[in-house]
Amino acid sequence: MSVTFCVGNISVKRRAFHTAEAGCVTVDNDDVLLCFSLSGKLYCAQGEIPYANLTVREYVAYNCSLRYDHPLSDREIRYLLRVCDCRLPLNKRVGRLSRVQFRHLQLVVRVELDSKKIRLNFDGLDYSRRHRRQLTDMLQSLSKRYDVSVAVTDLRFIPQLAHVVRYEKEGVSAYIGGVKSSYPAPRRLLLKEMAKRHLPLNRHNVKRILYVKPL
């Protein structure tokens, strides 16, 4: 199986990731409220992780309730976690997970027995050594069973010699060279600018804003 990193236009990537395909499951970046451009620069606004007050057990049971005709036991929940090699304690609060761990948990409740391909949207994820290590471990385990496509905005997540494609309005092409990094943006000044431009975002839901350095 393989891992393909996807860079380029965020909107084009999201549309491509949601194209229907048999045996394919997509996990979106639900914790990213908005990606937008101001003065030619790209910004991503992160919000709270959804379902923050639920435990891992409650999150899996709730999201799987429509797929099963009975309440899931702890044994069944652990099995679903094990299918995706997701090693999270059942009693841990979702809000205490890292954003990489939360995306892994999202996958647990979406993957099917006949799934062969996984699309993971990590656009807007802030870079840290912890996030990079968790993402690397996650992709290494998933690629043993699935073909994985993963969208990123910060190219420091991409290992050397990885397969990388670029999504733009003109189409999909191979990506060669360049470094794109993300950095924390001044929250107060940027929120003020966003309010002036009437961007569709509740400022009280924003936890962090990232500026994505251009190539």
N, CA and C of each residue as an Amber inpcrd file, in Angstrom:
protein
   645
   0.8470000  -1.1890000   0.0000000   0.0000000   0.0000000   0.0000000
   0.8900000   1.2500000   0.0000000   0.2840000   2.4210000  -0.2020000
   1.0820000   3.6240000  -0.4210000   0.5470000   4.7970000   0.3820000
   1.3970000   5.8440000   0.5100000   1.0120000   7.1180000   1.1130000
   1.3280000   8.2210000   0.1130000   0.3360000   9.0540000  -0.1780000
   0.5190000  10.1890000  -1.0830000   0.1850000  11.4670000  -0.3300000
   1.1330000  12.3980000  -0.2920000   0.8930000  13.7040000   0.3280000
   0.3490000  14.6570000  -0.7250000  -0.6710000  15.4340000  -0.3360000
  -1.3590000  16.3300000  -1.2670000  -1.1740000  17.7750000  -0.8080000
  -0.6150000  18.6030000  -1.6760000  -0.3730000  20.0100000  -1.3740000
  -1.1170000  20.8500000  -2.4060000  -1.0380000  22.1840000  -2.2440000
  -1.6550000  23.0640000  -3.2230000  -2.9130000  23.7400000  -2.7110000
  -3.8560000  23.9770000  -3.6140000  -5.0770000  24.7270000  -3.3350000
  -5.9760000  23.9580000  -2.3670000  -6.2780000  24.5550000  -1.2070000
  -7.0370000  23.8700000  -0.1630000  -8.4500000  23.5230000  -0.6270000
  -9.1110000  24.4470000  -1.3150000 -10.4810000  24.1980000  -1.7760000
 -10.5280000  23.0920000  -2.8200000  -9.5620000  23.0800000  -3.7170000
  -9.5130000  22.0480000  -4.7490000  -9.2710000  20.6840000  -4.1130000
  -8.3800000  20.6320000  -3.1210000  -8.1240000  19.3720000  -2.4320000
  -9.3880000  18.8640000  -1.7340000 -10.0960000  19.7560000  -1.0610000
 -11.2920000  19.3230000  -0.3290000 -12.3380000  18.7550000  -1.2840000
 -12.5430000  19.4270000  -2.4240000 -13.5110000  18.9070000  -3.3940000
 -13.0740000  17.5450000  -3.9210000 -11.7870000  17.4000000  -4.2050000
 -11.2820000  16.1240000  -4.7140000 -11.4400000  15.0220000  -3.6710000
 -11.1920000  15.3530000  -2.4160000 -11.2960000  14.3590000  -1.3540000
 -12.7400000  13.8840000  -1.1600000 -13.7110000  14.7220000  -1.5300000
 -15.1050000  14.3590000  -1.3380000 -15.7390000  13.7700000  -2.6020000
 -14.9270000  13.5150000  -3.6050000 -15.4310000  12.8290000  -4.7910000
 -15.7330000  11.3750000  -4.4330000 -16.9260000  10.9300000  -4.7640000
 -17.3400000   9.5670000  -4.4160000 -16.4480000   8.5410000  -5.1130000
 -16.0350000   7.5290000  -4.3720000 -15.1920000   6.4610000  -4.9150000
 -15.4330000   5.1960000  -4.0860000 -15.7060000   4.1030000  -4.7580000
 -15.9840000   2.8520000  -4.0670000 -14.7910000   2.4270000  -3.2280000
 -15.0780000   1.9930000  -1.9920000 -14.0260000   1.5070000  -1.1160000
 -13.1420000   2.5810000  -0.5250000 -13.5880000   3.8450000  -0.6270000
 -12.7730000   4.9670000  -0.1340000 -13.5100000   5.6880000   0.9900000
 -12.7860000   6.0260000   2.0510000 -13.3580000   6.7700000   3.1720000
 -12.5770000   8.0650000   3.3550000 -13.3070000   9.1710000   3.5750000
 -12.6940000  10.4900000   3.7350000 -12.8990000  10.9980000   5.1580000
 -11.8410000  11.5070000   5.7540000 -11.9100000  12.1210000   7.0800000
 -11.5150000  13.5870000   6.9380000 -12.4560000  14.4860000   7.2340000
 -12.2350000  15.9130000   6.9910000 -11.6310000  16.5950000   8.2170000
 -11.1750000  17.8250000   8.0040000 -10.5790000  18.6110000   9.0860000
 -11.6610000  19.4350000   9.7820000 -12.5250000  18.7590000  10.5240000
 -13.6730000  19.4060000  11.1520000 -13.2830000  20.4210000  12.2230000
 -12.0640000  20.3380000  12.7370000 -11.6190000  21.2670000  13.7730000
 -11.0360000  22.5490000  13.1940000 -10.9630000  22.6670000  11.8690000
 -10.5060000  23.8980000  11.2100000 -11.7410000  24.6550000  10.7470000
 -11.9410000  25.8380000  11.3000000 -13.1620000  26.5940000  11.0530000
 -13.1720000  27.2550000   9.6890000 -12.0120000  27.7320000   9.2500000
 -11.9730000  28.5190000   8.0270000 -10.5460000  28.6390000   7.5280000
 -10.3780000  28.5400000   6.2240000  -9.1130000  28.8820000   5.5700000
  -9.4130000  30.0370000   4.6280000  -8.6250000  31.0940000   4.6980000
  -8.9590000  32.2990000   3.9530000  -7.6890000  33.0600000   3.5840000
  -7.8280000  33.9850000   2.6350000  -6.7040000  34.8060000   2.1930000
  -6.9610000  36.2580000   2.5660000  -5.9340000  36.9160000   3.0450000
  -5.9540000  38.3480000   3.3150000  -4.6680000  38.9370000   2.7540000
  -4.8050000  39.9470000   1.9150000  -3.6430000  40.6280000   1.3370000
  -2.6840000  39.6410000   0.6720000  -3.2530000  38.6370000   0.0270000
  -2.4280000  37.6720000  -0.7010000  -1.7960000  36.6010000   0.1640000
  -2.1170000  36.5850000   1.4590000  -1.5460000  35.5880000   2.3620000
  -2.6360000  34.6160000   2.8040000  -2.2480000  33.3600000   3.0180000
  -3.1920000  32.3150000   3.4250000  -3.1720000  32.1620000   4.9390000
  -4.3710000  32.1040000   5.5460000  -4.5150000  31.8950000   6.9800000
  -5.5020000  30.7560000   7.2300000  -5.2670000  30.0350000   8.3210000
  -6.1720000  28.9630000   8.7410000  -6.5610000  29.2040000  10.1940000
  -7.8630000  29.1900000  10.4630000  -8.3690000  29.4240000  11.8230000
  -8.7920000  28.0930000  12.4310000  -8.1630000  27.7250000  13.5410000
  -8.4990000  26.4870000  14.2430000  -9.5220000  26.7640000  15.3430000
 -10.4630000  25.8530000  15.4990000 -11.4350000  25.9500000  16.5760000
 -11.2280000  24.8520000  17.5980000 -12.1900000  24.7160000  18.4820000
 -12.1690000  23.6300000  19.4550000 -12.3450000  22.2920000  18.7380000
 -11.7900000  21.2430000  19.2950000 -12.0420000  19.9080000  18.7790000
 -13.4960000  19.5400000  19.0720000 -14.2730000  19.1070000  18.0740000
 -15.6810000  18.7490000  18.3150000 -15.8310000  17.6090000  19.3230000
 -16.9590000  17.5820000  19.9960000 -17.2830000  16.5330000  20.9720000
 -16.2480000  16.4760000  22.1050000 -15.7260000  17.6270000  22.4700000
 -14.6080000  17.6770000  23.4150000 -14.9380000  17.0510000  24.7630000
 -16.1930000  17.1020000  25.1910000 -16.5600000  16.6110000  26.5200000
 -16.8370000  15.1030000  26.5600000 -16.9050000  14.4640000  25.3970000
 -17.1290000  13.0240000  25.3650000 -15.8290000  12.2750000  25.6170000
 -15.9320000  11.0830000  26.1400000 -14.7670000  10.2010000  26.2090000
 -14.6210000   9.4890000  24.8650000 -13.4720000   8.8600000  24.6600000
 -13.2620000   8.0750000  23.4460000 -14.3480000   7.0160000  23.3170000
 -14.6770000   6.3700000  24.4220000 -15.7420000   5.3470000  24.4320000
 -17.0650000   5.9520000  23.9600000 -17.4450000   7.0840000  24.5390000
 -18.7270000   7.7060000  24.2020000 -18.7400000   8.1990000  22.7560000
 -17.6100000   8.7280000  22.2840000 -17.5250000   9.2270000  20.9060000
 -17.7500000   8.0980000  19.9040000 -17.0680000   6.9740000  20.1070000
 -17.2160000   5.8420000  19.1880000 -18.6350000   5.2860000  19.2500000
 -19.1580000   5.1080000  20.4570000 -20.5000000   4.5500000  20.6170000
 -21.5540000   5.4540000  19.9650000 -21.4200000   6.7560000  20.1660000
 -22.3940000   7.7020000  19.6060000 -22.3410000   7.7090000  18.0850000
 -21.1520000   7.7830000  17.5190000 -21.0230000   7.9020000  16.0670000
 -21.3290000   6.5970000  15.3390000 -21.2540000   5.4840000  16.0520000
 -21.5650000   4.1860000  15.4390000 -22.9930000   3.7350000  15.7110000
 -23.7540000   4.5420000  16.4230000 -25.0910000   4.1120000  16.8450000
 -26.0280000   3.8620000  15.6640000 -25.8080000   4.5440000  14.5350000
 -26.6590000   4.3490000  13.3740000 -26.2380000   3.1490000  12.5330000
 -25.0420000   2.6250000  12.7950000 -24.5470000   1.4910000  12.0010000
 -24.8150000   0.1500000  12.6710000 -25.1150000   0.1810000  13.9450000
 -25.3200000  -1.0630000  14.6890000 -26.7020000  -1.0590000  15.3320000
 -27.2780000  -2.2440000  15.4660000 -28.6170000  -2.3470000  16.0470000
 -28.5950000  -2.5960000  17.5460000 -27.4310000  -2.3700000  18.1620000
 -27.3180000  -2.5640000  19.6140000 -26.2170000  -1.6460000  20.1460000
 -26.2660000  -1.2820000  21.4160000 -25.1870000  -0.4740000  22.0000000
 -23.8720000  -1.2450000  21.9720000 -22.7970000  -0.5790000  21.6210000
 -21.5050000  -1.2450000  21.5210000 -20.9270000  -1.5270000  22.9030000
 -20.3790000  -2.6980000  23.0700000 -19.6630000  -3.0410000  24.3030000
 -18.2450000  -2.4960000  24.2290000 -17.5740000  -2.4600000  25.3740000
 -16.1750000  -2.0210000  25.3730000 -15.3280000  -2.9170000  24.4890000
 -15.6290000  -4.1980000  24.4650000 -14.8710000  -5.1290000  23.6280000
 -15.0150000  -4.7800000  22.1480000 -16.2310000  -4.4280000  21.7220000
 -16.4550000  -4.0540000  20.3230000 -15.7780000  -2.7250000  19.9930000
 -15.8080000  -1.7860000  20.9330000 -15.1630000  -0.4940000  20.7080000
 -13.6490000  -0.6730000  20.5810000 -13.0720000  -1.4910000  21.4410000
 -11.6350000  -1.7530000  21.3580000 -11.2790000  -2.4240000  20.0290000
 -12.1680000  -3.2760000  19.5280000 -11.9130000  -3.9210000  18.2400000
 -11.8870000  -2.8760000  17.1190000 -12.8360000  -1.9400000  17.1250000
 -12.8660000  -0.9000000  16.0950000 -11.6080000  -0.0370000  16.1530000
 -11.1630000   0.2690000  17.3600000  -9.9200000   1.0340000  17.5030000
  -8.7360000   0.2340000  16.9560000  -8.7280000  -1.0600000  17.2350000
  -7.6090000  -1.9090000  16.8280000  -7.5390000  -2.0600000  15.3030000
  -8.6900000  -2.0470000  14.6340000  -8.7140000  -2.1550000  13.1720000
  -7.8910000  -1.0450000  12.5380000  -7.9510000   0.1490000  13.1240000
  -7.2040000   1.3020000  12.5990000  -5.9160000   1.5560000  13.3780000
  -5.5400000   0.5990000  14.2380000  -4.3390000   0.7410000  15.0560000
  -4.3490000   2.0650000  15.8210000  -5.5270000   2.3850000  16.3770000
  -5.7120000   3.6190000  17.1420000  -5.6250000   3.2840000  18.6270000
  -4.5220000   3.6490000  19.2560000  -4.2570000   3.2300000  20.6310000
  -4.5780000   4.3600000  21.6070000  -5.8770000   4.5110000  21.8680000
  -6.3290000   5.5610000  22.7720000  -7.0990000   4.9440000  23.9310000
  -6.8820000   5.4410000  25.1520000  -7.6560000   4.9410000  26.3040000
  -9.1340000   5.2840000  26.1470000  -9.9980000   4.3570000  26.4950000
 -11.4350000   4.5740000  26.3230000 -11.9540000   5.7140000  27.1870000
 -11.3180000   5.9610000  28.3270000 -11.8150000   6.9850000  29.2470000
 -11.2390000   8.3820000  28.9830000 -10.3710000   8.5020000  27.9890000
  -9.7580000   9.8060000  27.7280000 -10.7570000  10.7370000  27.0460000
 -10.7900000  11.9960000  27.4850000 -11.6840000  12.9740000  26.8940000
 -11.2030000  13.3420000  25.4940000 -12.1520000  13.4780000  24.5680000
 -11.8040000  13.8320000  23.1940000 -11.0970000  15.1850000  23.1470000
 -11.5070000  16.1020000  24.0020000 -10.8990000  17.4290000  24.0160000
  -9.4450000  17.4320000  24.4470000  -8.9660000  16.3370000  25.0420000
  -7.5790000  16.2540000  25.4800000  -6.6980000  15.5390000  24.4460000
  -7.2900000  15.1440000  23.3260000  -6.5100000  14.5330000  22.2580000
  -5.8020000  15.6040000  21.4500000  -4.6750000  15.2410000  20.8600000
  -4.0600000  16.1470000  19.8910000  -4.9190000  16.1250000  18.6240000
  -4.6840000  17.0650000  17.7340000  -5.4830000  17.1160000  16.5080000
  -5.1920000  15.9210000  15.6010000  -3.9950000  15.3850000  15.6610000
  -3.6890000  14.1690000  14.9040000  -4.4490000  12.9880000  15.4980000
  -4.4460000  12.8620000  16.8120000  -5.1770000  11.7690000  17.4630000
  -6.6720000  11.8680000  17.1940000  -7.2050000  13.0880000  17.1790000
  -8.6330000  13.2440000  16.8980000  -8.9590000  12.8010000  15.4780000
  -8.1010000  13.1370000  14.5100000  -8.3460000  12.6990000  13.1300000
  -8.3090000  11.1660000  13.0450000  -7.4260000  10.5470000  13.8260000
  -7.3440000   9.0940000  13.8630000  -8.6460000   8.5170000  14.4320000
  -9.1680000   9.1490000  15.4710000 -10.4250000   8.6990000  16.0690000
 -11.5900000   8.8810000  15.1010000 -11.5890000   9.9750000  14.3370000
 -12.6140000  10.1690000  13.3220000 -12.6130000   9.0130000  12.3180000
 -11.4200000   8.5640000  11.9660000 -11.3010000   7.4690000  11.0110000
 -11.9250000   6.1890000  11.5550000 -11.7420000   5.9490000  12.8480000
 -12.2470000   4.7190000  13.4690000 -13.7440000   4.5530000  13.2260000
 -14.5120000   5.6460000  13.3010000 -15.9640000   5.5450000  13.1830000
 -16.4440000   5.6590000  11.7410000 -15.5200000   5.8500000  10.7980000
 -15.9130000   5.9710000   9.3930000 -15.4630000   4.7880000   8.5330000
 -14.3820000   4.1360000   8.9090000 -13.8260000   3.0830000   8.0610000
 -14.7780000   1.8820000   8.0110000 -14.8500000   1.2420000   6.8510000
 -15.6860000   0.0610000   6.6620000 -14.7910000  -1.1550000   6.4080000
 -15.3670000  -2.3460000   6.5200000 -14.5930000  -3.5700000   6.3120000
 -14.0590000  -3.6640000   4.8890000 -14.8000000  -3.0730000   3.9190000
 -14.3560000  -3.1470000   2.5270000 -13.5630000  -1.9150000   2.0920000
 -13.2080000  -1.0500000   3.0410000 -12.4250000   0.1440000   2.6920000
 -11.0310000  -0.2600000   2.2250000 -10.6120000   0.3480000   1.1250000
  -9.2820000   0.0790000   0.5820000  -8.4280000   1.3390000   0.4980000
  -9.0850000   2.4980000   0.5280000  -8.3700000   3.7670000   0.3930000
  -8.8770000   4.7500000   1.4320000  -7.9650000   5.5390000   1.9850000
  -8.3030000   6.5210000   3.0120000  -7.7920000   7.8920000   2.5760000
  -8.6430000   8.8990000   2.7480000  -8.2460000  10.2940000   2.5080000
  -8.3100000  11.0360000   3.8330000  -7.1970000  11.5860000   4.2640000
  -7.1040000  12.3060000   5.5380000  -6.7880000  13.7690000   5.2640000
  -7.6510000  14.6660000   5.7470000  -7.4360000  16.0970000   5.5240000
  -6.8030000  16.7150000   6.7700000  -5.5210000  17.0320000   6.6490000
  -4.7980000  17.7090000   7.7250000  -4.4680000  19.1530000   7.3620000
  -5.1510000  19.7170000   6.3690000  -4.9580000  21.1340000   6.0630000
  -5.2960000  21.9660000   7.2890000  -4.4450000  22.9350000   7.6000000
  -4.6610000  23.7830000   8.7650000  -4.0660000  23.2550000  10.0440000
  -3.4390000  22.0660000   9.9990000  -2.7920000  21.5270000  11.1990000
  -1.4880000  22.2700000  11.4600000  -1.3200000  22.7650000  12.6910000
  -0.0970000  23.4700000  13.0470000   1.0470000  22.4750000  13.2240000
   2.2290000  22.8940000  12.7980000   3.3840000  22.0090000  12.8550000
   4.0090000  22.0050000  14.2490000   4.3320000  20.8060000  14.7050000
   5.1510000  20.6110000  15.8940000   5.8300000  19.2610000  15.7460000
   6.8920000  19.0460000  16.4880000   7.5570000  17.7480000  16.4060000
   6.6340000  16.6330000  16.8950000   5.8000000  16.9620000  17.8820000
   4.8360000  15.9730000  18.3780000   3.8380000  15.5930000  17.3000000
   3.2700000  16.6120000  16.6200000   2.3230000  16.3250000  15.5560000
   2.9800000  15.5380000  14.4250000   4.2110000  15.9040000  14.0730000
   4.8850000  15.1920000  12.9900000   5.1190000  13.7210000  13.3680000
   5.5480000  13.4870000  14.5970000   5.8020000  12.1170000  15.0410000
   4.5050000  11.3080000  15.0460000   3.4200000  11.8960000  15.5610000
   2.1380000  11.1910000  15.6010000   1.6150000  10.9100000  14.2000000
   1.7540000  11.8760000  13.3020000   1.2820000  11.6760000  11.9400000
   2.1030000  10.6040000  11.2290000   3.4180000  10.6170000  11.4190000
   4.2850000   9.6070000  10.8090000   3.9090000   8.2130000  11.2900000
   3.7120000   8.0610000  12.5980000   3.3380000   6.7550000  13.1560000
   1.9780000   6.3040000  12.6190000   1.0470000   7.2350000  12.5420000
  -0.2870000   6.9180000  12.0580000  -0.2430000   6.4290000  10.6160000
   0.4930000   7.1330000   9.7700000   0.5550000   6.7710000   8.3510000
   1.3050000   5.4640000   8.1370000   2.3220000   5.2300000   8.9340000
   3.0580000   3.9660000   8.8040000   2.1660000   2.7690000   9.0970000
   1.3210000   2.8800000  10.1270000   0.4370000   1.7520000  10.4670000
  -0.6990000   1.6160000   9.4630000  -1.3030000   2.7330000   9.0390000
  -2.4320000   2.6560000   8.1050000  -2.0090000   2.1600000   6.7290000
  -0.7970000   2.5190000   6.3050000  -0.3530000   2.1460000   4.9640000
  -0.0810000   0.6510000   4.8250000  -0.0980000  -0.0790000   5.9290000
   0.0410000  -1.5330000   5.8530000  -1.2370000  -2.1820000   5.3140000
  -2.3630000  -1.4670000   5.4430000  -3.6530000  -2.0400000   5.0350000
  -4.3630000  -1.2260000   3.9610000  -4.0190000   0.0670000   3.8400000
  -4.7620000   0.9490000   2.9480000  -3.8070000   1.7940000   2.0870000
  -4.3440000   2.2710000   0.9560000  -3.7130000   3.3690000   0.2290000
  -4.1940000   4.6610000   0.8790000  -3.2670000   5.5210000   1.2510000
  -3.6070000   6.7130000   2.0310000  -3.2110000   7.9750000   1.2760000
  -4.1600000   8.9040000   1.1580000  -3.8770000  10.2470000   0.6640000
  -4.0410000  11.2140000   1.8290000  -3.0790000  12.0910000   2.0260000
  -3.1260000  13.0060000   3.1720000  -2.8300000  14.4310000   2.7180000
  -3.7610000  15.3310000   3.0130000  -3.6160000  16.7360000   2.6490000
  -2.9250000  17.4900000   3.7830000  -1.9090000  18.2820000   3.4380000
  -1.2010000  19.0980000   4.4230000  -0.9290000  20.4790000   3.8240000
  -0.8500000  21.4820000   4.6950000  -0.4520000  22.8110000   4.2590000
   0.9970000  23.1060000   4.6390000   1.4570000  22.5320000   5.7310000
   2.8430000  22.7230000   6.1630000   3.6740000  21.5590000   5.6300000
   4.5920000  21.8550000   4.7320000   5.3400000  20.7990000   4.0590000
   6.3900000  20.1450000   4.9430000   6.5830000  20.6560000   6.1360000
   7.5260000  20.0090000   7.0480000   6.9940000  18.6560000   7.5480000
   5.7020000  18.4030000   7.3250000   5.1520000  17.0910000   7.6700000
   5.5590000  16.0150000   6.6610000   6.0570000  16.4320000   5.5130000
   6.3280000  15.4840000   4.4320000   7.7590000  14.9710000   4.5370000
   7.9540000  13.6670000   4.6600000   9.3110000  13.1140000   4.7520000
  10.0180000  13.1510000   3.3970000  11.3320000  13.0620000   3.4390000
  12.1060000  13.0060000   2.2030000  11.7130000  11.7750000   1.3950000
  11.7260000  11.9320000   0.0830000  11.4490000  10.8610000  -0.8770000
   9.9880000  10.4160000  -0.8720000   9.1220000  11.1710000  -0.1910000
   7.7000000  10.8310000  -0.1900000   7.0840000  11.1570000  -1.5470000
   5.9770000  10.4870000  -1.8560000   5.2290000  10.7810000  -3.0820000
   4.3220000  11.9740000  -2.8100000   4.4860000  13.0540000  -3.5900000
   3.7460000  14.2950000  -3.3560000   3.0950000  14.7440000  -4.6620000
   1.8150000  15.1160000  -4.5990000   1.1280000  15.6860000  -5.7550000
   0.5570000  17.0480000  -5.3750000   0.4040000  17.8920000  -6.3800000
  -0.0690000  19.2610000  -6.1560000  -1.4340000  19.4450000  -6.8100000
  -2.3890000  19.9620000  -6.0360000  -3.7360000  20.2340000  -6.5310000
  -3.8900000  21.7320000  -6.7790000  -4.2330000  22.0910000  -8.0000000
  -4.5380000  23.4730000  -8.3520000  -5.7760000  23.4750000  -9.2390000
  -6.3100000  24.6490000  -9.5280000  -7.5120000  24.7450000 -10.3480000
  -7.2880000  24.1610000 -11.7350000  -6.0260000  24.1940000 -12.1820000
  -5.7170000  23.6770000 -13.5210000  -5.6420000  22.1540000 -13.5540000
  -5.5700000  21.5200000 -12.3790000  -5.5000000  20.0710000 -12.3290000
  -4.4850000  19.5840000 -11.3140000  -4.1780000  18.2890000 -11.3770000
  -3.2570000  17.6550000 -10.4340000  -1.9320000  17.3870000 -11.1390000
  -0.8300000  17.7040000 -10.4660000   0.4850000  17.5010000 -11.0620000
   1.4640000  17.0390000 -10.0020000   2.6100000  16.5390000 -10.4410000
   3.6760000  16.1710000  -9.5030000   4.2220000  17.4310000  -8.8510000
   4.6410000  17.3220000  -7.6000000   5.1920000  18.4690000  -6.8760000
   6.6820000  18.2650000  -6.6800000   7.4510000  19.2860000  -7.0450000
   8.9030000  19.1920000  -6.9270000   9.4210000  20.4360000  -6.2220000
  10.1240000  20.2300000  -5.1000000  10.8450000  21.3190000  -4.4470000
   9.9620000  22.3000000  -3.6930000  10.6310000  23.2450000  -3.0270000
   9.9220000  24.2800000  -2.2950000   9.6300000  23.8780000  -0.8610000
   9.5570000  24.8590000   0.0180000   9.2390000  24.6230000   1.4260000
   8.1450000  25.5920000   1.8310000   7.0730000  25.0730000   2.4000000
   5.9870000  25.9080000   2.8930000   5.7880000  25.5830000   4.3640000
   5.8420000  26.5950000   5.2100000   5.7440000  26.3930000   6.6470000
   4.5950000  27.2270000   7.2030000   4.0670000  26.8240000   8.3450000
   2.9950000  27.5810000   8.9920000   3.4870000  28.1170000  10.3270000
   3.0050000  29.3000000  10.6720000   3.4300000  29.9640000  11.9000000
   2.2160000  30.5890000  12.5790000   2.2380000  30.7310000  13.9200000
   1.1400000  31.4200000  14.5960000   1.0420000  32.8640000  14.1160000
  -0.1920000  33.3050000  13.8470000  -0.4150000  34.6870000  13.4140000
  -0.9270000  35.5050000  14.5930000  -0.6830000  36.8380000  14.5940000
  -1.1950000  37.6890000  15.6830000  -2.7150000  37.6360000  15.7350000
  -3.2470000  36.9800000  16.7500000  -4.6770000  36.6850000  16.8080000
  -5.5240000  37.9490000  16.9020000  -5.1700000  38.8700000  17.7820000
  -6.0060000  40.0460000  18.0210000  -6.1020000  40.9190000  16.7720000
  -4.9690000  41.1990000  16.1590000  -4.9730000  42.0680000  14.9820000
  -5.6760000  41.4130000  13.8050000  -5.4750000  40.1100000  13.6600000
  -6.0740000  39.4250000  12.5280000  -7.5840000  39.2900000  12.6890000
  -8.0540000  39.0280000  13.9080000  -9.4910000  38.9510000  14.1390000
 -10.1600000  40.2950000  13.8440000  -9.4740000  41.3720000  14.1800000
 -10.0080000  42.7040000  13.8860000 -10.1260000  42.9080000  12.3810000
  -9.1050000  42.4690000  11.6540000  -9.1320000  42.5850000  10.1970000
 -10.2330000  41.7080000   9.6050000 -10.4160000  40.5140000  10.1610000
 -11.4550000  39.6100000   9.6730000 -12.8400000  40.2070000   9.8950000
 -13.0340000  40.8710000  11.0380000 -14.3290000  41.4840000  11.3390000
 -14.6440000  42.5920000  10.3300000 -13.6380000  43.3700000   9.9530000
 -13.8420000  44.4420000   8.9830000 -14.2700000  43.8880000   7.6340000
 -13.7750000  42.6910000   7.3100000 -14.0850000  42.0880000   6.0120000
 -15.3100000  41.1700000   6.0740000 -15.9370000  41.0850000   7.2580000
 -17.1700000  40.3120000   7.4440000 -16.9980000  38.8560000   7.0340000
 -15.8730000  38.2800000   7.4170000 -15.6630000  36.8610000   7.1620000
 -16.5730000  36.0370000   8.0720000 -17.1340000  34.9280000   7.5750000
 -18.1400000  34.1510000   8.3220000 -17.5290000  33.3180000   9.4370000
 -17.1970000  33.9700000  10.5420000 -16.5370000  33.2560000  11.6250000
 -16.8480000  33.9240000  12.9520000 -17.2340000  33.1270000  13.9530000
 -17.4380000  33.6270000  15.3080000 -16.0880000  33.6930000  16.0040000
 -15.6270000  34.8870000  16.3200000 -14.2850000  35.0620000  16.8680000
 -14.0900000  34.3120000  18.1810000 -15.1750000  34.0820000  18.9170000
 -15.0600000  33.4000000  20.2090000 -14.7780000  31.9060000  20.0480000
 -14.9920000  31.3700000  18.8510000 -14.7140000  29.9520000  18.6050000
 -13.2900000  29.6950000  18.1290000 -12.5460000  30.7660000  17.8700000
 -11.2040000  30.6140000  17.3100000 -10.1890000  30.4000000  18.4320000
  -9.4530000  29.3150000  18.3690000  -8.4090000  29.0390000  19.3470000
  -7.0480000  29.5040000  18.8640000  -6.7820000  29.3560000  17.5730000
  -5.4640000  29.6850000  17.0290000  -5.6110000  30.0280000  15.5540000
  -4.8010000  30.9800000  15.0900000  -4.7660000  31.3200000  13.6770000
  -3.3500000  31.1000000  13.1650000  -3.2280000  30.4050000  12.0570000
  -1.9220000  30.1060000  11.4650000  -1.7390000  30.8760000  10.1710000
  -0.5480000  31.3840000   9.9870000  -0.1670000  32.0110000   8.7150000
   0.6870000  31.0080000   7.9660000   0.3080000  30.6960000   6.7310000
   1.0400000  29.7280000   5.9320000   1.9990000  30.4800000   5.0120000
   3.2760000  30.3040000   5.2690000   4.3120000  31.0020000   4.5010000
   4.2990000  30.5190000   3.0620000   4.2840000  31.4400000   2.0950000
   4.2470000  31.0270000   0.6830000   5.5630000  30.4120000   0.2470000
   5.4980000  29.7030000  -0.9010000   6.7180000  29.1040000  -1.4610000
   7.6810000  30.1820000  -1.9140000
